C-alpha cells in the first residue's frame, strides 16, 4: 500500500543557481542551509516516488491551450527549457517518472469525479521543478509525478481547487494499491512580483501577506488560507503571488495539520519559503 | 485588443535562440514575417491573428513600457526584455531599475488574455 512519508515546500527561485555557489554569499547562507535541511529531511523519509506540485512558467504551457492542472505520466522527462539554460544557466537533466502512480492520480480510465485534470505523456519540467530537485535530490533518482498548475494565466483555478487537489493527492495515495513511499513536494512563492514596479527590490512586495500566509501554514489552516487567497488579495501582494496556491495543495495533501517546520528565509531575492511535514 | 498575440510573440521569441537572434537583428522584418505566418489559413494559427498598429510599433521599437501598458503578461514581458538585451547587455540590476521606472506610472494593467 502507498503512503505519504513526508511533505515538503520549498522555493524555486532560478536566480539562486548562479549566485548560491561556493563560497556561498552571506545573504544566501541561510537559504543554502534551509535547502540542506530539507534535502536531509527528504532523504530520511526514504521515498520511492515524488508527487510534485509546481507551476509551469509559460515554458511548456501557454494560453493556446492552458490547463488548470496537468499530470505528467511519462516514464522519463526532461528539464529544463533552452531559454532557462540561457537565462539562468540551469543544466538539462533527465528525471525518471512514475506512470503507474500518475495513472492512479488520474483515475486510469476515467478522470476522478469532480476533478478535471489534463495529462501529458511528454511533460517538460521548468525551473519550478528542476531548481528544488537539484537542491533537494541532486541524484535525480526518485521517480516523479509532476502536477503542473496554472498560477500564471488568468483565469486561475481558485484557492479551493488547490485545496481539493491536495486532498485528492492525499486520498489517492492512501487508497493506492501500489507499494510506494511517497513524498509530496510543492514549490511557489510568498508575496512575489516580477515584471512590475516592485520586482527585484530586495524585499517582499507584501510583507503583511507573508506574515498571514506563514500563520496559515504553521496552523495547518487550509480553510483560512483558502478564504484569504482571493485573486485580488494575491495580486495586491505582488503581481505573481499566485504561486502561493501550490502550498495550499501541499497543506491539504499533508493532512492539514501543523508542520514540523515553516519559515521564510530572507535573502536578496525576497522571502524564500520552506516547510516540512512528516508522514500523514 | 490582441493581448494574446502580444504574449504569444514574446513567448516565441524568448523560447528560441534562432527567433531571438532574428528579432534582435531586424525587429520589423521579424514581426512582419511572424504576422504573415500567424495569419496564414492553416495551422498552427487556424483563426488567424495579428497585432494592432500600436502593438507592432512597440515590438519594433523594443518599447517595453508600451507593451506593459497594453497588458503584456508581466512574467513573459520581463523575460522577453532580459532575452532581447542578452546576457552581455545591460546588467540585470540596471535593466530592472530602468524597467521598474518605466512601468511604474502605468500601475498594474489587466493582463488576462
mmCIF file of N, CA, C and O in Angstrom, chain A residues 14-15 18 57-64 81-84 86-88 124 127 152-155 192-201 231 235 238-240 242-243, chain B residues 4 7-8 11 13-17 20 68 72-80 82-84 87 92-93 95-97 99-101 103-105 107-108 110-113:
data_model
loop_
_atom_site.group_PDB
_atom_site.id
_atom_site.type_symbol
_atom_site.label_atom_id
_atom_site.label_comp_id
_atom_site.label_asym_id
_atom_site.label_seq_id
_atom_site.Cartn_x
_atom_site.Cartn_y
_atom_site.Cartn_z
ATOM 1 N N UNK A 14 15.058 30.759 -9.634
ATOM 2 C CA UNK A 14 16.127 30.273 -10.515
ATOM 3 C C UNK A 14 17.405 31.090 -10.411
ATOM 4 O O UNK A 14 18.484 30.593 -10.751
ATOM 5 N N UNK A 15 17.300 32.335 -9.936
ATOM 6 C CA UNK A 15 18.500 33.163 -9.825
ATOM 7 C C UNK A 15 19.460 32.621 -8.764
ATOM 8 O O UNK A 15 20.621 33.017 -8.712
ATOM 9 N N UNK A 18 22.925 30.653 -10.120
ATOM 10 C CA UNK A 18 24.198 31.311 -10.454
ATOM 11 C C UNK A 18 24.810 32.052 -9.266
ATOM 12 O O UNK A 18 25.944 32.512 -9.347
ATOM 13 N N UNK A 57 5.886 27.836 -16.049
ATOM 14 C CA UNK A 57 6.045 29.286 -16.235
ATOM 15 C C UNK A 57 5.988 29.666 -17.710
ATOM 16 O O UNK A 57 6.902 30.290 -18.241
ATOM 17 N N UNK A 58 4.920 29.267 -18.379
ATOM 18 C CA UNK A 58 4.801 29.538 -19.822
ATOM 19 C C UNK A 58 5.962 28.924 -20.594
ATOM 20 O O UNK A 58 6.404 29.475 -21.594
ATOM 21 N N UNK A 59 6.495 27.820 -20.094
ATOM 22 C CA UNK A 59 7.576 27.164 -20.827
ATOM 23 C C UNK A 59 6.963 26.080 -21.712
ATOM 24 O O UNK A 59 7.132 26.089 -22.907
ATOM 25 N N UNK A 60 6.255 25.159 -21.097
ATOM 26 C CA UNK A 60 5.536 24.163 -21.895
ATOM 27 C C UNK A 60 4.126 24.641 -22.228
ATOM 28 O O UNK A 60 3.627 24.388 -23.319
ATOM 29 N N UNK A 61 3.486 25.299 -21.291
ATOM 30 C CA UNK A 61 2.059 25.620 -21.415
ATOM 31 C C UNK A 61 1.863 27.106 -21.673
ATOM 32 O O UNK A 61 2.418 27.941 -20.965
ATOM 33 N N UNK A 62 1.065 27.413 -22.677
ATOM 34 C CA UNK A 62 0.689 28.801 -22.951
ATOM 35 C C UNK A 62 -0.812 28.836 -23.187
ATOM 36 O O UNK A 62 -1.489 27.806 -23.184
ATOM 37 N N UNK A 63 -1.320 30.025 -23.412
ATOM 38 C CA UNK A 63 -2.772 30.155 -23.435
ATOM 39 C C UNK A 63 -3.395 29.754 -24.768
ATOM 40 O O UNK A 63 -4.577 29.997 -24.998
ATOM 41 N N UNK A 64 -2.628 29.129 -25.627
ATOM 42 C CA UNK A 64 -3.253 28.466 -26.766
ATOM 43 C C UNK A 64 -4.012 27.229 -26.294
ATOM 44 O O UNK A 64 -4.924 26.745 -26.982
ATOM 45 N N UNK A 81 14.191 24.036 -20.026
ATOM 46 C CA UNK A 81 13.992 24.522 -21.397
ATOM 47 C C UNK A 81 15.186 25.370 -21.839
ATOM 48 O O UNK A 81 15.887 25.959 -21.012
ATOM 49 N N UNK A 82 15.383 25.496 -23.165
ATOM 50 C CA UNK A 82 16.556 26.238 -23.649
ATOM 51 C C UNK A 82 16.622 27.682 -23.146
ATOM 52 O O UNK A 82 17.714 28.192 -22.867
ATOM 53 N N UNK A 83 15.487 28.350 -23.032
ATOM 54 C CA UNK A 83 15.563 29.744 -22.557
ATOM 55 C C UNK A 83 15.945 29.821 -21.085
ATOM 56 O O UNK A 83 16.491 30.830 -20.632
ATOM 57 N N UNK A 84 15.703 28.748 -20.327
ATOM 58 C CA UNK A 84 16.121 28.764 -18.928
ATOM 59 C C UNK A 84 17.592 28.386 -18.797
ATOM 60 O O UNK A 84 18.262 28.802 -17.848
ATOM 61 N N UNK A 86 19.704 29.418 -21.082
ATOM 62 C CA UNK A 86 20.314 30.693 -21.492
ATOM 63 C C UNK A 86 20.251 31.729 -20.373
ATOM 64 O O UNK A 86 21.250 32.375 -20.062
ATOM 65 N N UNK A 87 19.077 31.885 -19.766
ATOM 66 C CA UNK A 87 18.904 32.982 -18.807
ATOM 67 C C UNK A 87 19.427 32.649 -17.412
ATOM 68 O O UNK A 87 20.006 33.507 -16.748
ATOM 69 N N UNK A 88 19.204 31.414 -16.982
ATOM 70 C CA UNK A 88 19.532 31.073 -15.598
ATOM 71 C C UNK A 88 20.773 30.185 -15.469
ATOM 72 O O UNK A 88 21.246 29.949 -14.359
ATOM 73 N N UNK A 124 7.429 18.462 -19.735
ATOM 74 C CA UNK A 124 8.753 19.074 -19.847
ATOM 75 C C UNK A 124 8.890 20.016 -18.665
ATOM 76 O O UNK A 124 8.175 21.010 -18.570
ATOM 77 N N UNK A 127 11.991 25.412 -14.364
ATOM 78 C CA UNK A 127 12.767 25.643 -13.138
ATOM 79 C C UNK A 127 11.950 25.431 -11.868
ATOM 80 O O UNK A 127 12.520 25.193 -10.808
ATOM 81 N N UNK A 152 -0.385 31.297 -13.396
ATOM 82 C CA UNK A 152 0.150 32.434 -14.149
ATOM 83 C C UNK A 152 -0.854 33.128 -15.040
ATOM 84 O O UNK A 152 -0.792 34.341 -15.215
ATOM 85 N N UNK A 153 -1.726 32.364 -15.674
ATOM 86 C CA UNK A 153 -2.556 32.923 -16.735
ATOM 87 C C UNK A 153 -4.016 32.964 -16.303
ATOM 88 O O UNK A 153 -4.704 31.944 -16.333
ATOM 89 N N UNK A 154 -4.504 34.132 -15.884
ATOM 90 C CA UNK A 154 -5.919 34.222 -15.519
ATOM 91 C C UNK A 154 -6.809 33.846 -16.699
ATOM 92 O O UNK A 154 -6.470 34.211 -17.840
ATOM 93 N N UNK A 155 -7.911 33.143 -16.454
ATOM 94 C CA UNK A 155 -8.465 32.772 -15.154
ATOM 95 C C UNK A 155 -7.740 31.590 -14.515
ATOM 96 O O UNK A 155 -7.524 30.568 -15.170
ATOM 97 N N UNK A 192 5.176 37.994 -4.181
ATOM 98 C CA UNK A 192 6.203 37.936 -5.228
ATOM 99 C C UNK A 192 5.799 38.802 -6.408
ATOM 100 O O UNK A 192 4.634 38.804 -6.818
ATOM 101 N N UNK A 193 6.770 39.508 -6.933
ATOM 102 C CA UNK A 193 6.498 40.356 -8.097
ATOM 103 C C UNK A 193 7.612 40.202 -9.126
ATOM 104 O O UNK A 193 8.799 40.198 -8.796
ATOM 105 N N UNK A 194 7.219 40.059 -10.370
ATOM 106 C CA UNK A 194 8.180 40.048 -11.469
ATOM 107 C C UNK A 194 7.497 40.683 -12.672
ATOM 108 O O UNK A 194 6.357 40.374 -12.996
ATOM 109 N N UNK A 195 8.218 41.578 -13.324
ATOM 110 C CA UNK A 195 7.617 42.284 -14.448
ATOM 111 C C UNK A 195 6.722 43.422 -14.020
ATOM 112 O O UNK A 195 5.828 43.829 -14.756
ATOM 113 N N UNK A 196 6.962 43.968 -12.843
ATOM 114 C CA UNK A 196 6.184 45.098 -12.348
ATOM 115 C C UNK A 196 7.073 46.052 -11.575
ATOM 116 O O UNK A 196 8.269 45.792 -11.385
ATOM 117 N N UNK A 197 6.514 47.137 -11.106
ATOM 118 C CA UNK A 197 7.336 48.171 -10.453
ATOM 119 C C UNK A 197 7.920 47.784 -9.106
ATOM 120 O O UNK A 197 8.761 48.506 -8.572
ATOM 121 N N UNK A 198 7.497 46.640 -8.556
ATOM 122 C CA UNK A 198 8.055 46.223 -7.266
ATOM 123 C C UNK A 198 9.008 45.040 -7.399
ATOM 124 O O UNK A 198 9.389 44.430 -6.398
ATOM 125 N N UNK A 199 9.417 44.699 -8.613
ATOM 126 C CA UNK A 199 10.240 43.499 -8.781
ATOM 127 C C UNK A 199 11.681 43.721 -8.292
ATOM 128 O O UNK A 199 12.201 44.836 -8.329
ATOM 129 N N UNK A 200 12.299 42.637 -7.875
ATOM 130 C CA UNK A 200 13.715 42.611 -7.510
ATOM 131 C C UNK A 200 14.105 43.799 -6.632
ATOM 132 O O UNK A 200 15.107 44.465 -6.871
ATOM 133 N N UNK A 201 13.288 44.027 -5.622
ATOM 134 C CA UNK A 201 13.538 45.160 -4.739
ATOM 135 C C UNK A 201 14.266 44.745 -3.463
ATOM 136 O O UNK A 201 14.455 45.562 -2.567
ATOM 137 N N UNK A 231 -8.230 36.209 -5.536
ATOM 138 C CA UNK A 231 -7.389 36.724 -6.631
ATOM 139 C C UNK A 231 -6.896 38.133 -6.305
ATOM 140 O O UNK A 231 -5.711 38.450 -6.457
ATOM 141 N N UNK A 235 -3.034 39.340 -5.823
ATOM 142 C CA UNK A 235 -2.487 40.333 -6.748
ATOM 143 C C UNK A 235 -1.959 41.546 -5.997
ATOM 144 O O UNK A 235 -0.900 42.090 -6.318
ATOM 145 N N UNK A 238 1.534 41.305 -4.791
ATOM 146 C CA UNK A 238 2.561 41.133 -5.819
ATOM 147 C C UNK A 238 1.929 40.507 -7.044
ATOM 148 O O UNK A 238 1.049 39.639 -6.915
ATOM 149 N N UNK A 239 2.376 40.941 -8.215
ATOM 150 C CA UNK A 239 1.642 40.564 -9.426
ATOM 151 C C UNK A 239 1.757 39.083 -9.794
ATOM 152 O O UNK A 239 1.060 38.621 -10.690
ATOM 153 N N UNK A 240 2.655 38.340 -9.100
ATOM 154 C CA UNK A 240 2.757 36.901 -9.367
ATOM 155 C C UNK A 240 2.752 36.106 -8.055
ATOM 156 O O UNK A 240 3.411 35.061 -7.946
ATOM 157 N N UNK A 242 0.438 34.437 -7.019
ATOM 158 C CA UNK A 242 -0.494 33.308 -7.157
ATOM 159 C C UNK A 242 0.167 31.953 -6.903
ATOM 160 O O UNK A 242 -0.510 30.987 -6.581
ATOM 161 N N UNK A 243 1.478 31.880 -7.057
ATOM 162 C CA UNK A 243 2.122 30.579 -6.857
ATOM 163 C C UNK A 243 2.107 30.134 -5.400
ATOM 164 O O UNK A 243 2.458 28.988 -5.100
ATOM 165 N N UNK B 4 -3.413 38.403 -26.386
ATOM 166 C CA UNK B 4 -2.893 37.049 -26.588
ATOM 167 C C UNK B 4 -1.750 37.057 -27.588
ATOM 168 O O UNK B 4 -0.735 36.368 -27.394
ATOM 169 N N UNK B 7 1.495 38.304 -26.019
ATOM 170 C CA UNK B 7 2.123 37.279 -25.178
ATOM 171 C C UNK B 7 2.722 36.168 -26.028
ATOM 172 O O UNK B 7 3.825 35.674 -25.759
ATOM 173 N N UNK B 8 1.998 35.784 -27.062
ATOM 174 C CA UNK B 8 2.478 34.690 -27.912
ATOM 175 C C UNK B 8 3.770 35.082 -28.633
ATOM 176 O O UNK B 8 4.701 34.281 -28.738
ATOM 177 N N UNK B 11 6.603 35.059 -26.207
ATOM 178 C CA UNK B 11 6.906 33.664 -25.852
ATOM 179 C C UNK B 11 7.744 33.003 -26.958
ATOM 180 O O UNK B 11 8.736 32.325 -26.687
ATOM 181 N N UNK B 13 9.649 34.411 -29.186
ATOM 182 C CA UNK B 13 10.988 34.988 -29.309
ATOM 183 C C UNK B 13 11.888 34.472 -28.192
ATOM 184 O O UNK B 13 13.038 34.094 -28.426
ATOM 185 N N UNK B 14 11.378 34.409 -26.975
ATOM 186 C CA UNK B 14 12.212 34.012 -25.839
ATOM 187 C C UNK B 14 12.593 32.540 -25.886
ATOM 188 O O UNK B 14 13.682 32.159 -25.484
ATOM 189 N N UNK B 15 11.716 31.701 -26.393
ATOM 190 C CA UNK B 15 11.966 30.261 -26.286
ATOM 191 C C UNK B 15 12.878 29.722 -27.381
ATOM 192 O O UNK B 15 13.284 28.562 -27.333
ATOM 193 N N UNK B 16 13.222 30.538 -28.354
ATOM 194 C CA UNK B 16 14.049 30.058 -29.462
ATOM 195 C C UNK B 16 15.220 30.996 -29.674
ATOM 196 O O UNK B 16 15.034 32.185 -29.966
ATOM 197 N N UNK B 17 16.427 30.457 -29.558
ATOM 198 C CA UNK B 17 17.608 31.297 -29.799
ATOM 199 C C UNK B 17 17.614 31.839 -31.223
ATOM 200 O O UNK B 17 18.022 32.975 -31.469
ATOM 201 N N UNK B 20 15.130 34.622 -31.385
ATOM 202 C CA UNK B 20 15.656 35.760 -30.635
ATOM 203 C C UNK B 20 16.697 36.519 -31.465
ATOM 204 O O UNK B 20 16.649 37.749 -31.576
ATOM 205 N N UNK B 68 3.883 46.872 -21.671
ATOM 206 C CA UNK B 68 3.370 46.723 -20.308
ATOM 207 C C UNK B 68 2.019 47.413 -20.173
ATOM 208 O O UNK B 68 1.052 46.847 -19.645
ATOM 209 N N UNK B 72 0.654 43.343 -21.545
ATOM 210 C CA UNK B 72 1.520 42.169 -21.714
ATOM 211 C C UNK B 72 1.653 41.448 -20.377
ATOM 212 O O UNK B 72 1.734 42.096 -19.320
ATOM 213 N N UNK B 73 1.709 40.131 -20.419
ATOM 214 C CA UNK B 73 1.843 39.405 -19.163
ATOM 215 C C UNK B 73 3.190 39.746 -18.522
ATOM 216 O O UNK B 73 4.225 39.672 -19.181
ATOM 217 N N UNK B 74 3.181 40.119 -17.230
ATOM 218 C CA UNK B 74 4.429 40.606 -16.623
ATOM 219 C C UNK B 74 5.559 39.586 -16.619
ATOM 220 O O UNK B 74 6.727 39.961 -16.799
ATOM 221 N N UNK B 75 5.224 38.320 -16.411
ATOM 222 C CA UNK B 75 6.300 37.313 -16.406
ATOM 223 C C UNK B 75 6.927 37.207 -17.794
ATOM 224 O O UNK B 75 8.157 37.230 -17.950
ATOM 225 N N UNK B 76 6.081 37.080 -18.793
ATOM 226 C CA UNK B 76 6.598 36.959 -20.161
ATOM 227 C C UNK B 76 7.344 38.223 -20.569
ATOM 228 O O UNK B 76 8.384 38.157 -21.230
ATOM 229 N N UNK B 77 6.827 39.358 -20.173
ATOM 230 C CA UNK B 77 7.451 40.624 -20.587
ATOM 231 C C UNK B 77 8.842 40.769 -20.001
ATOM 232 O O UNK B 77 9.784 41.110 -20.708
ATOM 233 N N UNK B 78 8.989 40.494 -18.711
ATOM 234 C CA UNK B 78 10.307 40.664 -18.097
ATOM 235 C C UNK B 78 11.330 39.720 -18.729
ATOM 236 O O UNK B 78 12.460 40.116 -19.026
ATOM 237 N N UNK B 79 10.936 38.484 -18.957
ATOM 238 C CA UNK B 79 11.891 37.544 -19.557
ATOM 239 C C UNK B 79 12.165 37.881 -21.023
ATOM 240 O O UNK B 79 13.277 37.671 -21.518
ATOM 241 N N UNK B 80 11.178 38.433 -21.691
ATOM 242 C CA UNK B 80 11.399 38.919 -23.056
ATOM 243 C C UNK B 80 12.419 40.060 -23.052
ATOM 244 O O UNK B 80 13.362 40.090 -23.861
ATOM 245 N N UNK B 82 14.696 40.692 -20.787
ATOM 246 C CA UNK B 82 16.021 40.137 -20.477
ATOM 247 C C UNK B 82 16.620 39.444 -21.696
ATOM 248 O O UNK B 82 17.814 39.559 -21.968
ATOM 249 N N UNK B 83 15.783 38.736 -22.413
ATOM 250 C CA UNK B 83 16.295 37.989 -23.571
ATOM 251 C C UNK B 83 16.821 38.936 -24.648
ATOM 252 O O UNK B 83 17.918 38.740 -25.178
ATOM 253 N N UNK B 84 16.051 39.963 -24.971
ATOM 254 C CA UNK B 84 16.481 40.804 -26.100
ATOM 255 C C UNK B 84 17.677 41.673 -25.731
ATOM 256 O O UNK B 84 18.427 42.097 -26.602
ATOM 257 N N UNK B 87 22.666 38.306 -22.472
ATOM 258 C CA UNK B 87 23.497 38.118 -21.285
ATOM 259 C C UNK B 87 24.689 39.082 -21.240
ATOM 260 O O UNK B 87 25.196 39.386 -20.173
ATOM 261 N N UNK B 92 21.612 42.953 -15.149
ATOM 262 C CA UNK B 92 20.222 42.709 -14.774
ATOM 263 C C UNK B 92 19.714 43.726 -13.751
ATOM 264 O O UNK B 92 18.565 44.183 -13.830
ATOM 265 N N UNK B 93 20.571 44.103 -12.798
ATOM 266 C CA UNK B 93 20.128 45.075 -11.802
ATOM 267 C C UNK B 93 19.798 46.415 -12.430
ATOM 268 O O UNK B 93 18.773 47.041 -12.122
ATOM 269 N N UNK B 95 19.087 46.926 -15.613
ATOM 270 C CA UNK B 95 17.930 46.735 -16.501
ATOM 271 C C UNK B 95 16.637 46.738 -15.687
ATOM 272 O O UNK B 95 15.634 47.333 -16.089
ATOM 273 N N UNK B 96 16.686 46.081 -14.536
ATOM 274 C CA UNK B 96 15.494 46.004 -13.692
ATOM 275 C C UNK B 96 15.080 47.389 -13.197
ATOM 276 O O UNK B 96 13.890 47.720 -13.177
ATOM 277 N N UNK B 97 16.036 48.188 -12.790
ATOM 278 C CA UNK B 97 15.697 49.530 -12.299
ATOM 279 C C UNK B 97 15.090 50.378 -13.411
ATOM 280 O O UNK B 97 14.119 51.111 -13.191
ATOM 281 N N UNK B 99 13.530 49.240 -16.019
ATOM 282 C CA UNK B 99 12.222 48.636 -16.308
ATOM 283 C C UNK B 99 11.175 49.120 -15.304
ATOM 284 O O UNK B 99 10.079 49.555 -15.684
ATOM 285 N N UNK B 100 11.527 49.059 -14.031
ATOM 286 C CA UNK B 100 10.569 49.442 -12.995
ATOM 287 C C UNK B 100 10.180 50.916 -13.117
ATOM 288 O O UNK B 100 9.012 51.281 -12.969
ATOM 289 N N UNK B 101 11.162 51.743 -13.392
ATOM 290 C CA UNK B 101 10.866 53.175 -13.534
ATOM 291 C C UNK B 101 9.941 53.429 -14.718
ATOM 292 O O UNK B 101 9.068 54.295 -14.665
ATOM 293 N N UNK B 103 7.702 51.255 -16.064
ATOM 294 C CA UNK B 103 6.350 50.689 -15.964
ATOM 295 C C UNK B 103 5.552 51.264 -14.795
ATOM 296 O O UNK B 103 4.318 51.221 -14.793
ATOM 297 N N UNK B 104 6.250 51.799 -13.790
ATOM 298 C CA UNK B 104 5.567 52.251 -12.573
ATOM 299 C C UNK B 104 4.406 53.223 -12.849
ATOM 300 O O UNK B 104 3.342 53.100 -12.224
ATOM 301 N N UNK B 105 4.570 54.180 -13.761
ATOM 302 C CA UNK B 105 3.445 55.108 -13.981
ATOM 303 C C UNK B 105 2.174 54.427 -14.482
ATOM 304 O O UNK B 105 1.093 55.013 -14.395
ATOM 305 N N UNK B 107 1.003 51.562 -13.307
ATOM 306 C CA UNK B 107 0.347 50.765 -12.270
ATOM 307 C C UNK B 107 0.351 49.286 -12.615
ATOM 308 O O UNK B 107 1.390 48.723 -12.977
ATOM 309 N N UNK B 108 -0.828 48.684 -12.509
ATOM 310 C CA UNK B 108 -0.959 47.249 -12.764
ATOM 311 C C UNK B 108 -2.057 47.005 -13.795
ATOM 312 O O UNK B 108 -3.199 46.723 -13.436
ATOM 313 N N UNK B 110 -4.482 45.260 -16.416
ATOM 314 C CA UNK B 110 -5.060 43.913 -16.540
ATOM 315 C C UNK B 110 -4.212 43.105 -17.510
ATOM 316 O O UNK B 110 -3.882 43.590 -18.597
ATOM 317 N N UNK B 111 -3.838 41.863 -17.101
ATOM 318 C CA UNK B 111 -3.011 41.070 -18.009
ATOM 319 C C UNK B 111 -3.634 39.743 -18.412
ATOM 320 O O UNK B 111 -2.985 38.915 -19.052
ATOM 321 N N UNK B 112 -4.891 39.520 -18.032
ATOM 322 C CA UNK B 112 -5.580 38.327 -18.547
ATOM 323 C C UNK B 112 -5.746 38.478 -20.057
ATOM 324 O O UNK B 112 -6.022 39.576 -20.549
ATOM 325 N N UNK B 113 -5.574 37.367 -20.771
ATOM 326 C CA UNK B 113 -5.723 37.458 -22.224
ATOM 327 C C UNK B 113 -7.203 37.431 -22.582
ATOM 328 O O UNK B 113 -8.036 37.025 -21.784
#
